[in-house]
PDB file of C-alpha atoms and ligand atoms in Angstrom:
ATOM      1  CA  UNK A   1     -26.020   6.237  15.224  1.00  0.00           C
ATOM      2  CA  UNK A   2     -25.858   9.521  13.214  1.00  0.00           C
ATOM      3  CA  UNK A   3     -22.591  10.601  13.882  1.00  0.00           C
ATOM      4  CA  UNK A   4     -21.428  10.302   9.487  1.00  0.00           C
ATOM      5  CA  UNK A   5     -18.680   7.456   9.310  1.00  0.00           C
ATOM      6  CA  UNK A   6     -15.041   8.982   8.116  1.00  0.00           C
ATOM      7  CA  UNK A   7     -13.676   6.329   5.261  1.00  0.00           C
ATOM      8  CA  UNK A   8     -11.834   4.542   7.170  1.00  0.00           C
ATOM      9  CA  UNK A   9     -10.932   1.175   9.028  1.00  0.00           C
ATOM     10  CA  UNK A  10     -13.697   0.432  11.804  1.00  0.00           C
ATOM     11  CA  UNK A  11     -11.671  -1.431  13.532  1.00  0.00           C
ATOM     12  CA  UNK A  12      -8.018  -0.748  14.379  1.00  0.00           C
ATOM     13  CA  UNK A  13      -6.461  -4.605  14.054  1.00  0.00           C
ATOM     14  CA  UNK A  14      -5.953  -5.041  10.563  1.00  0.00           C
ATOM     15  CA  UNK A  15      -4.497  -8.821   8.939  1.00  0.00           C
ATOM     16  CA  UNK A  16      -2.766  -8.892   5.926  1.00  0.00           C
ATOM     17  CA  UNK A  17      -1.347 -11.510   3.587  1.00  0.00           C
ATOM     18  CA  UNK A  18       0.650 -11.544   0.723  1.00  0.00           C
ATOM     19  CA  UNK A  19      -0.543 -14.295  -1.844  1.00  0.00           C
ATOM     20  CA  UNK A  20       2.099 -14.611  -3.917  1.00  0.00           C
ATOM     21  CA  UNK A  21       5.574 -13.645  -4.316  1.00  0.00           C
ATOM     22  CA  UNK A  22       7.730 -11.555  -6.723  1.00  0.00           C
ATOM     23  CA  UNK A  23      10.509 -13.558  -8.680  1.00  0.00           C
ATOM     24  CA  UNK A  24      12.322 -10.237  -8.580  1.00  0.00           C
ATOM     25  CA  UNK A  25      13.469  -9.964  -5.143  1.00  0.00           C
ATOM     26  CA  UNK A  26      13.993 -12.426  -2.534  1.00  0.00           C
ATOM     27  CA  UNK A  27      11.126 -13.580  -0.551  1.00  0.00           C
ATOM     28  CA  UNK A  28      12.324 -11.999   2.915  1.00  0.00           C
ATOM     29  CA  UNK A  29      12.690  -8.703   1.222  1.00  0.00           C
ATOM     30  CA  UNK A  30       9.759  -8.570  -0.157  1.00  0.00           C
ATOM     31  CA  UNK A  31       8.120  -9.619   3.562  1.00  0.00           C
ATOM     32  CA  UNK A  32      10.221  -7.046   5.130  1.00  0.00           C
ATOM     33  CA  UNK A  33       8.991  -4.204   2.287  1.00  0.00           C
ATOM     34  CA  UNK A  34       5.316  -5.132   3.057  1.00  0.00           C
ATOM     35  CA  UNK A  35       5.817  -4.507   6.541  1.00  0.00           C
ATOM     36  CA  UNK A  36       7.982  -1.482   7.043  1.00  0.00           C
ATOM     37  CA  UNK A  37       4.941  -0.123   4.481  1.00  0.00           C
ATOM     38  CA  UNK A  38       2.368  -0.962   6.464  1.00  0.00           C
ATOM     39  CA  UNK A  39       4.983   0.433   9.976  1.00  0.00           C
ATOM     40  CA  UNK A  40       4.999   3.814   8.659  1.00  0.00           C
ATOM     41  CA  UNK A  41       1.624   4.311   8.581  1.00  0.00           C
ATOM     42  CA  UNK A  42       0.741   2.386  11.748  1.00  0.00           C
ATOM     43  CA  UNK A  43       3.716   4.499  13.749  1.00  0.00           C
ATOM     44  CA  UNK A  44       1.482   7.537  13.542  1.00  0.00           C
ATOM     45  CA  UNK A  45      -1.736   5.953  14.220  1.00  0.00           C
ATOM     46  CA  UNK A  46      -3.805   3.480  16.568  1.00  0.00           C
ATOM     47  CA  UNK A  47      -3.555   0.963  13.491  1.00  0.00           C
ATOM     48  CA  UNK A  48      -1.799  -2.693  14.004  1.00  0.00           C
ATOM     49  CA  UNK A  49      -1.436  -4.873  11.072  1.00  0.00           C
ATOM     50  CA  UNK A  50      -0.994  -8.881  11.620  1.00  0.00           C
ATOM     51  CA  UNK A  51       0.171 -10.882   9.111  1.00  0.00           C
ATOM     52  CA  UNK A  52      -1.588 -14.490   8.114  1.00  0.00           C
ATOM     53  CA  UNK A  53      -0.708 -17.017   5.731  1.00  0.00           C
ATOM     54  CA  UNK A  54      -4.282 -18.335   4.499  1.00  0.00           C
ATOM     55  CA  UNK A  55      -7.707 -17.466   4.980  1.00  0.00           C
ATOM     56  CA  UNK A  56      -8.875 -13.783   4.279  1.00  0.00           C
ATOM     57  CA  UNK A  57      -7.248 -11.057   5.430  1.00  0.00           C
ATOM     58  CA  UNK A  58      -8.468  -7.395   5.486  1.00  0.00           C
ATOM     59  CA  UNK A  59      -5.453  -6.318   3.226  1.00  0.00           C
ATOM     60  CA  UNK A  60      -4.646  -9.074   0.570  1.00  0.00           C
ATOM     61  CA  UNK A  61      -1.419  -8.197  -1.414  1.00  0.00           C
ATOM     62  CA  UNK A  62      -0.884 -10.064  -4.458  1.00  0.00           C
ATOM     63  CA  UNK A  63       1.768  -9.852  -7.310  1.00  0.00           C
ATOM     64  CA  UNK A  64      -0.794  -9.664 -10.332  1.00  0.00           C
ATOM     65  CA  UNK A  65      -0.186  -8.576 -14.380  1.00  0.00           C
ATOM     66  CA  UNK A  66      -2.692  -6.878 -17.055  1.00  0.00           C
ATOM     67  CA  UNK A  67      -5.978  -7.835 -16.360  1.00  0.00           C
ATOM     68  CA  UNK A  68      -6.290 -10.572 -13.206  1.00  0.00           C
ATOM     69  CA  UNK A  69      -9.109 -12.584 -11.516  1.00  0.00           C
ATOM     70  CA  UNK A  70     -12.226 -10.717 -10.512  1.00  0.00           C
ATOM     71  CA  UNK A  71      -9.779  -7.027  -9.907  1.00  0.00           C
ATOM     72  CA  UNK A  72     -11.884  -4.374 -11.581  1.00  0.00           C
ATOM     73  CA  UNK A  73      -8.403  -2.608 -11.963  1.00  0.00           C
ATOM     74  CA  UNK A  74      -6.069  -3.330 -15.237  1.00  0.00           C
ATOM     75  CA  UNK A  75      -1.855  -3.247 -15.058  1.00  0.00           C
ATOM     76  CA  UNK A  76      -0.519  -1.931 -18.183  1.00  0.00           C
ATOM     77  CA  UNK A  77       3.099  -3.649 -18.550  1.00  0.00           C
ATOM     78  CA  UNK A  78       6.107  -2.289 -17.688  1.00  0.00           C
ATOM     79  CA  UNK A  79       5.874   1.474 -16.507  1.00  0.00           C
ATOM     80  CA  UNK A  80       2.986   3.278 -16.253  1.00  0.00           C
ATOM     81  CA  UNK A  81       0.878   2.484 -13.104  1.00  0.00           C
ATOM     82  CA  UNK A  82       2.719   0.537 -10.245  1.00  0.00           C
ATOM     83  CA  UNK A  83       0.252  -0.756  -8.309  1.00  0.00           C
ATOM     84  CA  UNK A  84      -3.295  -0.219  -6.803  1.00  0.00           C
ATOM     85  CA  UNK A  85      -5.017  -0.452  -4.018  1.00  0.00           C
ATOM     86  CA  UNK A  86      -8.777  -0.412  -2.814  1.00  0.00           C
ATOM     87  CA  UNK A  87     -10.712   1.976   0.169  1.00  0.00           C
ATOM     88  CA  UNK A  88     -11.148   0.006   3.498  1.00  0.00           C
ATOM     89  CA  UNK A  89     -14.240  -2.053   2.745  1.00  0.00           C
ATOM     90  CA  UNK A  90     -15.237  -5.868   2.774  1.00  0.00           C
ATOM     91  CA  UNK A  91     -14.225  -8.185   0.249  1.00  0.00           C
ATOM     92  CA  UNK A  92     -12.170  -5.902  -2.479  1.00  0.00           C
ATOM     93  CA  UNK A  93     -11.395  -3.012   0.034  1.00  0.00           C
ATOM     94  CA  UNK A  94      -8.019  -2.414   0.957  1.00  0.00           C
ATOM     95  CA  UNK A  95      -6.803  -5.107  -1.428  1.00  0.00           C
ATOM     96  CA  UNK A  96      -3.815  -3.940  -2.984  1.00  0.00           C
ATOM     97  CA  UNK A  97      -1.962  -5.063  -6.058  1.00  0.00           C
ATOM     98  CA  UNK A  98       1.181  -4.857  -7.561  1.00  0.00           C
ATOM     99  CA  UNK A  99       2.241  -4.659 -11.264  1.00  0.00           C
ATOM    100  CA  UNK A 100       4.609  -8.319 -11.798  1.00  0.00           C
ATOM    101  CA  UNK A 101       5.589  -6.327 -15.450  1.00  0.00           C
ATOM    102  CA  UNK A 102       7.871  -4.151 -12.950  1.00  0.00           C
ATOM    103  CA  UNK A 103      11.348  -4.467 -12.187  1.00  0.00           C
ATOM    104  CA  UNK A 104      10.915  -4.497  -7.932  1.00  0.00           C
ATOM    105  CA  UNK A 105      14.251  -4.254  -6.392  1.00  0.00           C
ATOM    106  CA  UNK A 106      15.613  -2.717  -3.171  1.00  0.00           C
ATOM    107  CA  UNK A 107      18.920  -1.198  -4.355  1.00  0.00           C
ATOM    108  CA  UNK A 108      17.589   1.731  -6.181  1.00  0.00           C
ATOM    109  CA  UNK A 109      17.704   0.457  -9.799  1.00  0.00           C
ATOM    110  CA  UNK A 110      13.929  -0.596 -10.595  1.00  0.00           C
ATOM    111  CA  UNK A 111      11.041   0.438  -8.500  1.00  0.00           C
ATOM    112  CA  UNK A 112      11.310   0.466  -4.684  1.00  0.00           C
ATOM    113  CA  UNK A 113       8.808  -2.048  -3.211  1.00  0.00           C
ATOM    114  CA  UNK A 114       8.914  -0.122   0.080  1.00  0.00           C
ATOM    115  CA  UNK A 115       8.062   3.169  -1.289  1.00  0.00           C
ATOM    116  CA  UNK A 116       5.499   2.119  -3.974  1.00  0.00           C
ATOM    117  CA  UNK A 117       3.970  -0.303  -1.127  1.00  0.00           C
ATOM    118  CA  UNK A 118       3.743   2.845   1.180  1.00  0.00           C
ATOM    119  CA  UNK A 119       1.846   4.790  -1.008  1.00  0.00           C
ATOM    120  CA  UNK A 120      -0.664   1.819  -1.651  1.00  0.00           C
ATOM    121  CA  UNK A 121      -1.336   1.381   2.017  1.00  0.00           C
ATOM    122  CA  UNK A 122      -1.973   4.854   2.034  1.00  0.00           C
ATOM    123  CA  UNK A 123      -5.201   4.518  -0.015  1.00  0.00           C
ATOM    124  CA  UNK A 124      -5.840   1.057   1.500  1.00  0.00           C
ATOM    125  CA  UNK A 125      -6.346   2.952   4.672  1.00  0.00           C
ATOM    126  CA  UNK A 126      -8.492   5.557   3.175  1.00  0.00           C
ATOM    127  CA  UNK A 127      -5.877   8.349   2.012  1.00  0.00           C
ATOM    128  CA  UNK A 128      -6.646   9.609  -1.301  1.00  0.00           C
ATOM    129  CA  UNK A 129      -3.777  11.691  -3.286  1.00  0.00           C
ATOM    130  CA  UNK A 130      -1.708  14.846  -2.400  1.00  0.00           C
ATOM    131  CA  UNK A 131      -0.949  18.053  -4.156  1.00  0.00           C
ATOM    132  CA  UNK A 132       2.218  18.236  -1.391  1.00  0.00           C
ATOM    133  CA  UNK A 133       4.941  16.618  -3.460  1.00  0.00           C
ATOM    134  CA  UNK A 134       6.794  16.043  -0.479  1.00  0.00           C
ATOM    135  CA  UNK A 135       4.086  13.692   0.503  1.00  0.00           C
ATOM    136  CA  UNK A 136       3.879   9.555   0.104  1.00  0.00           C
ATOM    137  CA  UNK A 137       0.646  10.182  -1.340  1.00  0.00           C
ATOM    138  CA  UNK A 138       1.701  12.599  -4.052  1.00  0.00           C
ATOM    139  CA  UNK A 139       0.426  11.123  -7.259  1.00  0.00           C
ATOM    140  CA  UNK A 140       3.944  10.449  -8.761  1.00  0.00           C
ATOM    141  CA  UNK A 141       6.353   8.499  -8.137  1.00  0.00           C
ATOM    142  CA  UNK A 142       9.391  10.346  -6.420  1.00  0.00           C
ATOM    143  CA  UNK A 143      12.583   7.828  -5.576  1.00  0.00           C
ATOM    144  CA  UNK A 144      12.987   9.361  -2.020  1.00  0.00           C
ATOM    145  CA  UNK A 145      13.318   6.903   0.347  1.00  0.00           C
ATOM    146  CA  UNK A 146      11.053   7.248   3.527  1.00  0.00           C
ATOM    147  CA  UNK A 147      13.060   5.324   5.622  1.00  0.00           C
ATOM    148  CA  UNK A 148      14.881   7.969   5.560  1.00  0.00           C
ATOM    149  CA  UNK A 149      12.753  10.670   5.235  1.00  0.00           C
ATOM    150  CA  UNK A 150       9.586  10.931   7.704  1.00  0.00           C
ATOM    151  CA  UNK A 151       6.017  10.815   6.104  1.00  0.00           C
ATOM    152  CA  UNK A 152       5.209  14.736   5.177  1.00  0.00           C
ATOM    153  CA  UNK A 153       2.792  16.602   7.745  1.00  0.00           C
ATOM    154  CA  UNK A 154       0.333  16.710   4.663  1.00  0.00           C
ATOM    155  CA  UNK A 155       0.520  12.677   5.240  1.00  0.00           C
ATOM    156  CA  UNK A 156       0.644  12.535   8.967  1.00  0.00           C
ATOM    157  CA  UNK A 157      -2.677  14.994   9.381  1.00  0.00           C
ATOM    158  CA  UNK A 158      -4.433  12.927   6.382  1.00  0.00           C
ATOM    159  CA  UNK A 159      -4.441   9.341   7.767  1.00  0.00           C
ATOM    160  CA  UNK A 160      -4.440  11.006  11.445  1.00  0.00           C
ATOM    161  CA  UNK A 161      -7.948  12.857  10.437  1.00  0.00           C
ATOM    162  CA  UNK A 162      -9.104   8.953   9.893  1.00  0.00           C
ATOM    163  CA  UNK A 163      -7.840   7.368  12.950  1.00  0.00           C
ATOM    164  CA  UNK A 164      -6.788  10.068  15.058  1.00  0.00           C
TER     165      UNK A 164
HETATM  166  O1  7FY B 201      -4.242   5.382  -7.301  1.00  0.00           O
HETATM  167  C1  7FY B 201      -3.224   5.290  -7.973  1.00  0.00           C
HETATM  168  C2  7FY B 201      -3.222   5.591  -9.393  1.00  0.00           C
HETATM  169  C3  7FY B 201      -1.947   5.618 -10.021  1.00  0.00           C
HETATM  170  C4  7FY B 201      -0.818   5.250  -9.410  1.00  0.00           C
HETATM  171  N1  7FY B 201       0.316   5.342 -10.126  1.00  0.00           N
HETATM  172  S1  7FY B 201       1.683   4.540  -9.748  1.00  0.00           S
HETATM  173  O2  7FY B 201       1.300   3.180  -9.423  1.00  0.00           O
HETATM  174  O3  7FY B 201       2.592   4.704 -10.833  1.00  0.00           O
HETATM  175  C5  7FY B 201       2.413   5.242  -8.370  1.00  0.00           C
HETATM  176  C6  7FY B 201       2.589   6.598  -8.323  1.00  0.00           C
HETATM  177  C7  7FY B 201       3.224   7.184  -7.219  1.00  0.00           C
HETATM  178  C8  7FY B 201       3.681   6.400  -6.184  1.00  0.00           C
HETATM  179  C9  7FY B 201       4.410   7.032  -5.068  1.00  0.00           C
HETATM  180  C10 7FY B 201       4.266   8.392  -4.802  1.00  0.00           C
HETATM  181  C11 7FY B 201       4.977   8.995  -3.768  1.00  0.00           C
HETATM  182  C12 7FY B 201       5.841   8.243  -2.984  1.00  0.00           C
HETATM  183  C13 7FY B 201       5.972   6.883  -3.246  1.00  0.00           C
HETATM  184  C14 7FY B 201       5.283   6.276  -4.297  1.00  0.00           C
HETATM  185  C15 7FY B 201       3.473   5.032  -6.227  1.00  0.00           C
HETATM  186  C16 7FY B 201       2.831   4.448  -7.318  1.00  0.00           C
HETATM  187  C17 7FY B 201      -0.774   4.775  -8.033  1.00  0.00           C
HETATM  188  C18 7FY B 201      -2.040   4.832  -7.332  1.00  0.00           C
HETATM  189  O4  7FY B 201      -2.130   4.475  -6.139  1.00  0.00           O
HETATM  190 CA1   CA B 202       2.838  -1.036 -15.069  1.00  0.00          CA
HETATM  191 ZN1   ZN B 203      -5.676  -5.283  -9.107  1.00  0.00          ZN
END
């Protein structure tokens, strides 16, 4: 077909998984994070998300330091990049990581799972940065909370050009 393919999902029933675990926080928080991160993005879209606890899932989340397995992407230790994530794609695409040298918590002192995971699903589902800095996918890291605050417009007409 000729019609040019947007980078996105092809399909609109995503899996995820999350490998391993975060001594930081406790287990159910970091479950709940993952998936109010991957709600706000699928509350404006056709996009579901499933979670699975083996086997490969389109979006494998994973807890990882410095360099790690086959990740073509480096952490750099405390501070400094957060986490990463890769474009929809087989294998490696949509994967995303985040740096263990972090302090994750949920009361505001470290680095907000939910807001850093947001922003990773972002680019997992094809968003690349912002120049709105009210957006999630402004490049740095701002400690508003968007369960509070909606996703931006800029945000909302990004991923919505994808999957509208
Ligand atoms: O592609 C990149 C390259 C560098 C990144 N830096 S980061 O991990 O420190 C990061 C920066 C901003 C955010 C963020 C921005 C707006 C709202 C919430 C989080 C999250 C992580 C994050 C990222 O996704
Ligand atoms: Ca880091
Ligand atoms: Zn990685």
């Amino acid at each position: 077909q000729y019609g040019y393919t947007l980078p996105g999902w092809r399909k609109y029933n995503l899996t995820y998984r999350i490998i391993n675990y975060t001594p930081d926080m406790a287990r159910a928080a970091v479950d709940e994070a993952i998936q109010e991160g991957l709600e706000v993005w699928s509350k404006v879209t056709p996009l579901t998300f499933t979670k699975i606890s083996k086997g490969i899932a389109d979006i494998m989340i994973a807890f990882r330091t410095r360099v790690h397995g086959r990740c073509p992407r480096y952490f750099d230790g405390p501070l400094g990049v957060l986490g990463h994530a890769f474009p929809p794609g087989p294998g490696l695409g949509g994967d995303t990581h985040f740096d263990e040298d972090e302090n994750w918590t949920t009361d505001g002192t470290g680095f907000s799972l939910f807001l850093v995971a947001t922003h990773e699903f972002g680019h997992a589902l094809g968003l690349s940065h912002s120049s709105d800095q009210t957006a999630l996918m402004f490049p740095n890291y701002v400690s508003l909370d968007p369960r509070k605050y909606p996703l931006s417009q800029d945000d909302i007409s990004g991923i919505q050009s994808i999957y509208g």
